[in-house]
Amino acid sequence: MTPIIQKEPTGCGIAACAALAGLDYDTARTRAAALGIHAADRTLWSQTAHVRALLTELGIEAVAGEQPFTGWDALPDRALLAIKWREIDGVPFWHWVVFVRTAFDAVVLDSKAALKTNVRRDFGRMAPKWFIRIHPT
Protein backbone atom coordinates (compact mmCIF):
# COMPACT_ATOMS: atom_id res chain seq x y z
CA MET A 1 0.00 0.00 0.00
CA THR A 2 1.34 3.42 -0.90
CA PRO A 3 0.49 6.84 0.51
CA ILE A 4 -1.73 9.12 -1.56
CA ILE A 5 -1.04 12.84 -1.27
CA GLN A 6 -4.07 15.03 -0.71
CA LYS A 7 -4.47 17.72 -3.36
CA GLU A 8 -6.65 19.92 -1.17
CA PRO A 9 -5.79 21.18 2.32
CA THR A 10 -8.79 19.31 3.74
CA GLY A 11 -8.67 16.20 1.55
CA CYS A 12 -7.13 13.80 4.06
CA GLY A 13 -10.24 11.62 4.29
CA ILE A 14 -10.43 11.23 0.52
CA ALA A 15 -6.70 10.50 0.32
CA ALA A 16 -6.91 7.90 3.11
CA CYS A 17 -9.75 6.11 1.32
CA ALA A 18 -7.80 6.27 -1.95
CA ALA A 19 -4.77 4.65 -0.29
CA LEU A 20 -6.87 1.84 1.13
CA ALA A 21 -8.51 1.25 -2.27
CA GLY A 22 -5.30 1.49 -4.28
CA LEU A 23 -6.61 4.48 -6.27
CA ASP A 24 -5.10 7.84 -7.13
CA TYR A 25 -6.45 10.96 -5.45
CA ASP A 26 -8.29 12.31 -8.48
CA THR A 27 -10.20 9.06 -9.01
CA ALA A 28 -11.20 8.89 -5.35
CA ARG A 29 -12.19 12.58 -5.38
CA THR A 30 -14.41 11.98 -8.44
CA ARG A 31 -16.05 8.97 -6.79
CA ALA A 32 -16.54 11.00 -3.59
CA ALA A 33 -18.08 13.91 -5.51
CA ALA A 34 -20.62 11.54 -7.06
CA LEU A 35 -21.73 10.79 -3.48
CA GLY A 36 -21.89 14.49 -2.61
CA ILE A 37 -18.64 14.30 -0.63
CA HIS A 38 -16.20 17.19 -1.07
CA ALA A 39 -12.97 18.04 0.77
CA ALA A 40 -14.27 21.54 1.53
CA ASP A 41 -17.08 20.05 3.63
CA ARG A 42 -15.90 20.32 7.24
CA THR A 43 -17.91 17.25 8.22
CA LEU A 44 -15.42 15.14 6.23
CA TRP A 45 -12.98 15.62 9.09
CA SER A 46 -15.39 16.15 11.97
CA GLN A 47 -17.70 13.15 11.40
CA THR A 48 -17.14 9.63 10.13
CA ALA A 49 -20.23 9.20 7.91
CA HIS A 50 -18.69 10.63 4.72
CA VAL A 51 -15.52 8.57 4.97
CA ARG A 52 -17.55 5.45 5.73
CA ALA A 53 -19.78 6.11 2.70
CA LEU A 54 -16.72 6.55 0.47
CA LEU A 55 -15.14 3.37 1.82
CA THR A 56 -18.31 1.47 0.98
CA GLU A 57 -18.41 2.99 -2.51
CA LEU A 58 -14.81 1.86 -3.03
CA GLY A 59 -15.57 -1.69 -1.89
CA ILE A 60 -13.76 -1.43 1.45
CA GLU A 61 -15.43 -2.89 4.52
CA ALA A 62 -14.99 -1.08 7.82
CA VAL A 63 -16.12 -2.25 11.24
CA ALA A 64 -19.02 -0.26 12.67
CA GLY A 65 -18.11 2.26 15.32
CA GLU A 66 -14.86 3.78 16.44
CA GLN A 67 -12.53 2.23 18.97
CA PRO A 68 -10.33 4.21 21.35
CA PHE A 69 -6.61 4.14 20.66
CA THR A 70 -4.82 2.31 23.46
CA GLY A 71 -1.45 1.68 21.84
CA TRP A 72 0.23 0.91 18.54
CA ASP A 73 0.52 -2.81 19.27
CA ALA A 74 -3.23 -3.02 19.92
CA LEU A 75 -4.15 -1.76 16.44
CA PRO A 76 -5.46 -4.14 13.78
CA ASP A 77 -3.41 -4.69 10.63
CA ARG A 78 -5.35 -1.96 8.77
CA ALA A 79 -7.07 1.02 10.33
CA LEU A 80 -8.09 4.59 9.72
CA LEU A 81 -6.68 6.69 12.54
CA ALA A 82 -7.87 10.03 13.82
CA ILE A 83 -4.77 12.07 14.72
CA LYS A 84 -4.37 15.76 15.53
CA TRP A 85 -7.74 15.54 17.27
CA ARG A 86 -8.99 18.85 18.63
CA GLU A 87 -12.19 20.78 19.33
CA ILE A 88 -13.06 24.10 17.72
CA ASP A 89 -16.14 25.81 19.16
CA GLY A 90 -17.23 22.48 20.61
CA VAL A 91 -16.90 20.60 17.29
CA PRO A 92 -14.27 17.85 17.05
CA PHE A 93 -11.82 17.82 14.12
CA TRP A 94 -8.99 15.50 13.21
CA HIS A 95 -6.62 14.45 10.45
CA TRP A 96 -7.21 11.06 8.80
CA VAL A 97 -4.24 8.70 8.30
CA VAL A 98 -3.97 5.01 7.45
CA PHE A 99 -2.21 2.50 9.69
CA VAL A 100 -0.85 -0.62 7.96
CA ARG A 101 0.90 -3.58 9.58
CA THR A 102 2.60 -6.31 7.57
CA ALA A 103 4.71 -9.25 8.68
CA PHE A 104 7.78 -7.04 8.33
CA ASP A 105 6.78 -3.52 9.32
CA ALA A 106 4.13 -1.16 10.65
CA VAL A 107 3.68 2.30 9.15
CA VAL A 108 1.30 5.21 8.99
CA LEU A 109 0.45 6.56 5.55
CA ASP A 110 -0.05 10.30 5.95
CA SER A 111 -1.44 12.29 3.01
CA LYS A 112 -0.16 15.69 4.13
CA ALA A 113 1.78 17.18 1.20
CA ALA A 114 4.25 19.15 3.34
CA LEU A 115 5.79 16.09 5.01
CA LYS A 116 9.34 14.98 4.12
CA THR A 117 8.02 11.45 3.85
CA ASN A 118 4.44 10.29 3.79
CA VAL A 119 5.34 6.85 5.13
CA ARG A 120 5.69 7.54 8.82
CA ARG A 121 7.31 5.50 11.56
CA ASP A 122 7.59 8.33 14.09
CA PHE A 123 4.84 6.85 16.26
CA GLY A 124 5.82 8.90 19.30
CA ARG A 125 5.01 12.13 17.44
CA MET A 126 1.48 11.09 16.55
CA ALA A 127 -1.28 11.05 19.12
CA PRO A 128 -4.21 9.02 17.78
CA LYS A 129 -7.50 9.51 19.59
CA TRP A 130 -9.40 6.58 18.07
CA PHE A 131 -9.52 4.34 15.00
CA ILE A 132 -11.81 2.56 12.58
CA ARG A 133 -10.86 -1.06 11.91
CA ILE A 134 -10.66 -1.92 8.22
CA HIS A 135 -11.41 -5.52 7.22
CA PRO A 136 -8.68 -7.26 5.23
CA THR A 137 -9.45 -7.75 1.55
PDB file of C-alpha atoms in Angstrom:
ATOM      1  CA  MET A   1       0.000   0.000   0.000  1.00  0.00           C
ATOM      2  CA  THR A   2       1.338   3.421  -0.900  1.00  0.00           C
ATOM      3  CA  PRO A   3       0.489   6.840   0.509  1.00  0.00           C
ATOM      4  CA  ILE A   4      -1.728   9.122  -1.555  1.00  0.00           C
ATOM      5  CA  ILE A   5      -1.044  12.838  -1.266  1.00  0.00           C
ATOM      6  CA  GLN A   6      -4.074  15.034  -0.711  1.00  0.00           C
ATOM      7  CA  LYS A   7      -4.473  17.723  -3.355  1.00  0.00           C
ATOM      8  CA  GLU A   8      -6.646  19.921  -1.171  1.00  0.00           C
ATOM      9  CA  PRO A   9      -5.788  21.184   2.316  1.00  0.00           C
ATOM     10  CA  THR A  10      -8.789  19.313   3.742  1.00  0.00           C
ATOM     11  CA  GLY A  11      -8.667  16.203   1.547  1.00  0.00           C
ATOM     12  CA  CYS A  12      -7.126  13.804   4.056  1.00  0.00           C
ATOM     13  CA  GLY A  13     -10.241  11.620   4.291  1.00  0.00           C
ATOM     14  CA  ILE A  14     -10.429  11.232   0.517  1.00  0.00           C
ATOM     15  CA  ALA A  15      -6.697  10.499   0.322  1.00  0.00           C
ATOM     16  CA  ALA A  16      -6.907   7.902   3.112  1.00  0.00           C
ATOM     17  CA  CYS A  17      -9.750   6.106   1.325  1.00  0.00           C
ATOM     18  CA  ALA A  18      -7.804   6.266  -1.946  1.00  0.00           C
ATOM     19  CA  ALA A  19      -4.765   4.649  -0.294  1.00  0.00           C
ATOM     20  CA  LEU A  20      -6.870   1.835   1.135  1.00  0.00           C
ATOM     21  CA  ALA A  21      -8.513   1.248  -2.268  1.00  0.00           C
ATOM     22  CA  GLY A  22      -5.297   1.491  -4.285  1.00  0.00           C
ATOM     23  CA  LEU A  23      -6.609   4.476  -6.265  1.00  0.00           C
ATOM     24  CA  ASP A  24      -5.105   7.837  -7.133  1.00  0.00           C
ATOM     25  CA  TYR A  25      -6.451  10.959  -5.448  1.00  0.00           C
ATOM     26  CA  ASP A  26      -8.293  12.309  -8.481  1.00  0.00           C
ATOM     27  CA  THR A  27     -10.204   9.064  -9.012  1.00  0.00           C
ATOM     28  CA  ALA A  28     -11.204   8.889  -5.350  1.00  0.00           C
ATOM     29  CA  ARG A  29     -12.188  12.576  -5.384  1.00  0.00           C
ATOM     30  CA  THR A  30     -14.414  11.983  -8.441  1.00  0.00           C
ATOM     31  CA  ARG A  31     -16.054   8.969  -6.788  1.00  0.00           C
ATOM     32  CA  ALA A  32     -16.538  11.001  -3.593  1.00  0.00           C
ATOM     33  CA  ALA A  33     -18.080  13.914  -5.511  1.00  0.00           C
ATOM     34  CA  ALA A  34     -20.616  11.537  -7.063  1.00  0.00           C
ATOM     35  CA  LEU A  35     -21.732  10.788  -3.481  1.00  0.00           C
ATOM     36  CA  GLY A  36     -21.887  14.489  -2.612  1.00  0.00           C
ATOM     37  CA  ILE A  37     -18.642  14.303  -0.627  1.00  0.00           C
ATOM     38  CA  HIS A  38     -16.198  17.190  -1.072  1.00  0.00           C
ATOM     39  CA  ALA A  39     -12.971  18.040   0.768  1.00  0.00           C
ATOM     40  CA  ALA A  40     -14.266  21.541   1.532  1.00  0.00           C
ATOM     41  CA  ASP A  41     -17.082  20.046   3.630  1.00  0.00           C
ATOM     42  CA  ARG A  42     -15.898  20.318   7.235  1.00  0.00           C
ATOM     43  CA  THR A  43     -17.909  17.248   8.216  1.00  0.00           C
ATOM     44  CA  LEU A  44     -15.422  15.137   6.226  1.00  0.00           C
ATOM     45  CA  TRP A  45     -12.976  15.624   9.089  1.00  0.00           C
ATOM     46  CA  SER A  46     -15.391  16.149  11.969  1.00  0.00           C
ATOM     47  CA  GLN A  47     -17.697  13.155  11.395  1.00  0.00           C
ATOM     48  CA  THR A  48     -17.143   9.627  10.129  1.00  0.00           C
ATOM     49  CA  ALA A  49     -20.234   9.204   7.914  1.00  0.00           C
ATOM     50  CA  HIS A  50     -18.694  10.626   4.718  1.00  0.00           C
ATOM     51  CA  VAL A  51     -15.522   8.573   4.974  1.00  0.00           C
ATOM     52  CA  ARG A  52     -17.551   5.452   5.734  1.00  0.00           C
ATOM     53  CA  ALA A  53     -19.779   6.110   2.697  1.00  0.00           C
ATOM     54  CA  LEU A  54     -16.724   6.554   0.467  1.00  0.00           C
ATOM     55  CA  LEU A  55     -15.136   3.374   1.816  1.00  0.00           C
ATOM     56  CA  THR A  56     -18.315   1.467   0.981  1.00  0.00           C
ATOM     57  CA  GLU A  57     -18.411   2.989  -2.506  1.00  0.00           C
ATOM     58  CA  LEU A  58     -14.807   1.859  -3.032  1.00  0.00           C
ATOM     59  CA  GLY A  59     -15.573  -1.693  -1.890  1.00  0.00           C
ATOM     60  CA  ILE A  60     -13.763  -1.434   1.449  1.00  0.00           C
ATOM     61  CA  GLU A  61     -15.432  -2.889   4.517  1.00  0.00           C
ATOM     62  CA  ALA A  62     -14.990  -1.081   7.820  1.00  0.00           C
ATOM     63  CA  VAL A  63     -16.119  -2.253  11.244  1.00  0.00           C
ATOM     64  CA  ALA A  64     -19.022  -0.265  12.667  1.00  0.00           C
ATOM     65  CA  GLY A  65     -18.109   2.261  15.322  1.00  0.00           C
ATOM     66  CA  GLU A  66     -14.864   3.776  16.444  1.00  0.00           C
ATOM     67  CA  GLN A  67     -12.527   2.230  18.967  1.00  0.00           C
ATOM     68  CA  PRO A  68     -10.333   4.212  21.355  1.00  0.00           C
ATOM     69  CA  PHE A  69      -6.615   4.141  20.658  1.00  0.00           C
ATOM     70  CA  THR A  70      -4.824   2.312  23.460  1.00  0.00           C
ATOM     71  CA  GLY A  71      -1.452   1.676  21.839  1.00  0.00           C
ATOM     72  CA  TRP A  72       0.231   0.910  18.535  1.00  0.00           C
ATOM     73  CA  ASP A  73       0.525  -2.810  19.274  1.00  0.00           C
ATOM     74  CA  ALA A  74      -3.228  -3.021  19.920  1.00  0.00           C
ATOM     75  CA  LEU A  75      -4.152  -1.759  16.439  1.00  0.00           C
ATOM     76  CA  PRO A  76      -5.464  -4.144  13.784  1.00  0.00           C
ATOM     77  CA  ASP A  77      -3.415  -4.694  10.631  1.00  0.00           C
ATOM     78  CA  ARG A  78      -5.354  -1.965   8.775  1.00  0.00           C
ATOM     79  CA  ALA A  79      -7.072   1.016  10.328  1.00  0.00           C
ATOM     80  CA  LEU A  80      -8.094   4.592   9.715  1.00  0.00           C
ATOM     81  CA  LEU A  81      -6.677   6.688  12.540  1.00  0.00           C
ATOM     82  CA  ALA A  82      -7.875  10.033  13.819  1.00  0.00           C
ATOM     83  CA  ILE A  83      -4.774  12.072  14.724  1.00  0.00           C
ATOM     84  CA  LYS A  84      -4.372  15.761  15.534  1.00  0.00           C
ATOM     85  CA  TRP A  85      -7.741  15.535  17.271  1.00  0.00           C
ATOM     86  CA  ARG A  86      -8.994  18.855  18.630  1.00  0.00           C
ATOM     87  CA  GLU A  87     -12.190  20.778  19.326  1.00  0.00           C
ATOM     88  CA  ILE A  88     -13.058  24.100  17.722  1.00  0.00           C
ATOM     89  CA  ASP A  89     -16.140  25.809  19.157  1.00  0.00           C
ATOM     90  CA  GLY A  90     -17.231  22.478  20.608  1.00  0.00           C
ATOM     91  CA  VAL A  91     -16.902  20.605  17.287  1.00  0.00           C
ATOM     92  CA  PRO A  92     -14.268  17.845  17.055  1.00  0.00           C
ATOM     93  CA  PHE A  93     -11.825  17.823  14.124  1.00  0.00           C
ATOM     94  CA  TRP A  94      -8.994  15.500  13.207  1.00  0.00           C
ATOM     95  CA  HIS A  95      -6.617  14.447  10.451  1.00  0.00           C
ATOM     96  CA  TRP A  96      -7.208  11.061   8.801  1.00  0.00           C
ATOM     97  CA  VAL A  97      -4.243   8.702   8.302  1.00  0.00           C
ATOM     98  CA  VAL A  98      -3.967   5.010   7.450  1.00  0.00           C
ATOM     99  CA  PHE A  99      -2.205   2.497   9.690  1.00  0.00           C
ATOM    100  CA  VAL A 100      -0.848  -0.622   7.963  1.00  0.00           C
ATOM    101  CA  ARG A 101       0.904  -3.577   9.575  1.00  0.00           C
ATOM    102  CA  THR A 102       2.601  -6.310   7.568  1.00  0.00           C
ATOM    103  CA  ALA A 103       4.706  -9.254   8.682  1.00  0.00           C
ATOM    104  CA  PHE A 104       7.784  -7.038   8.333  1.00  0.00           C
ATOM    105  CA  ASP A 105       6.777  -3.523   9.319  1.00  0.00           C
ATOM    106  CA  ALA A 106       4.134  -1.155  10.647  1.00  0.00           C
ATOM    107  CA  VAL A 107       3.678   2.299   9.145  1.00  0.00           C
ATOM    108  CA  VAL A 108       1.299   5.213   8.991  1.00  0.00           C
ATOM    109  CA  LEU A 109       0.450   6.561   5.549  1.00  0.00           C
ATOM    110  CA  ASP A 110      -0.055  10.295   5.951  1.00  0.00           C
ATOM    111  CA  SER A 111      -1.445  12.288   3.013  1.00  0.00           C
ATOM    112  CA  LYS A 112      -0.158  15.691   4.130  1.00  0.00           C
ATOM    113  CA  ALA A 113       1.783  17.179   1.202  1.00  0.00           C
ATOM    114  CA  ALA A 114       4.253  19.154   3.338  1.00  0.00           C
ATOM    115  CA  LEU A 115       5.793  16.094   5.005  1.00  0.00           C
ATOM    116  CA  LYS A 116       9.337  14.981   4.120  1.00  0.00           C
ATOM    117  CA  THR A 117       8.024  11.445   3.855  1.00  0.00           C
ATOM    118  CA  ASN A 118       4.436  10.286   3.785  1.00  0.00           C
ATOM    119  CA  VAL A 119       5.342   6.845   5.133  1.00  0.00           C
ATOM    120  CA  ARG A 120       5.691   7.539   8.819  1.00  0.00           C
ATOM    121  CA  ARG A 121       7.309   5.501  11.563  1.00  0.00           C
ATOM    122  CA  ASP A 122       7.586   8.329  14.089  1.00  0.00           C
ATOM    123  CA  PHE A 123       4.838   6.853  16.256  1.00  0.00           C
ATOM    124  CA  GLY A 124       5.824   8.898  19.302  1.00  0.00           C
ATOM    125  CA  ARG A 125       5.013  12.127  17.445  1.00  0.00           C
ATOM    126  CA  MET A 126       1.476  11.090  16.546  1.00  0.00           C
ATOM    127  CA  ALA A 127      -1.284  11.051  19.116  1.00  0.00           C
ATOM    128  CA  PRO A 128      -4.213   9.017  17.784  1.00  0.00           C
ATOM    129  CA  LYS A 129      -7.500   9.514  19.586  1.00  0.00           C
ATOM    130  CA  TRP A 130      -9.401   6.577  18.072  1.00  0.00           C
ATOM    131  CA  PHE A 131      -9.519   4.343  14.998  1.00  0.00           C
ATOM    132  CA  ILE A 132     -11.814   2.560  12.581  1.00  0.00           C
ATOM    133  CA  ARG A 133     -10.863  -1.064  11.914  1.00  0.00           C
ATOM    134  CA  ILE A 134     -10.659  -1.923   8.217  1.00  0.00           C
ATOM    135  CA  HIS A 135     -11.406  -5.522   7.225  1.00  0.00           C
ATOM    136  CA  PRO A 136      -8.682  -7.259   5.226  1.00  0.00           C
ATOM    137  CA  THR A 137      -9.451  -7.747   1.554  1.00  0.00           C
TER     138      THR A 137
END
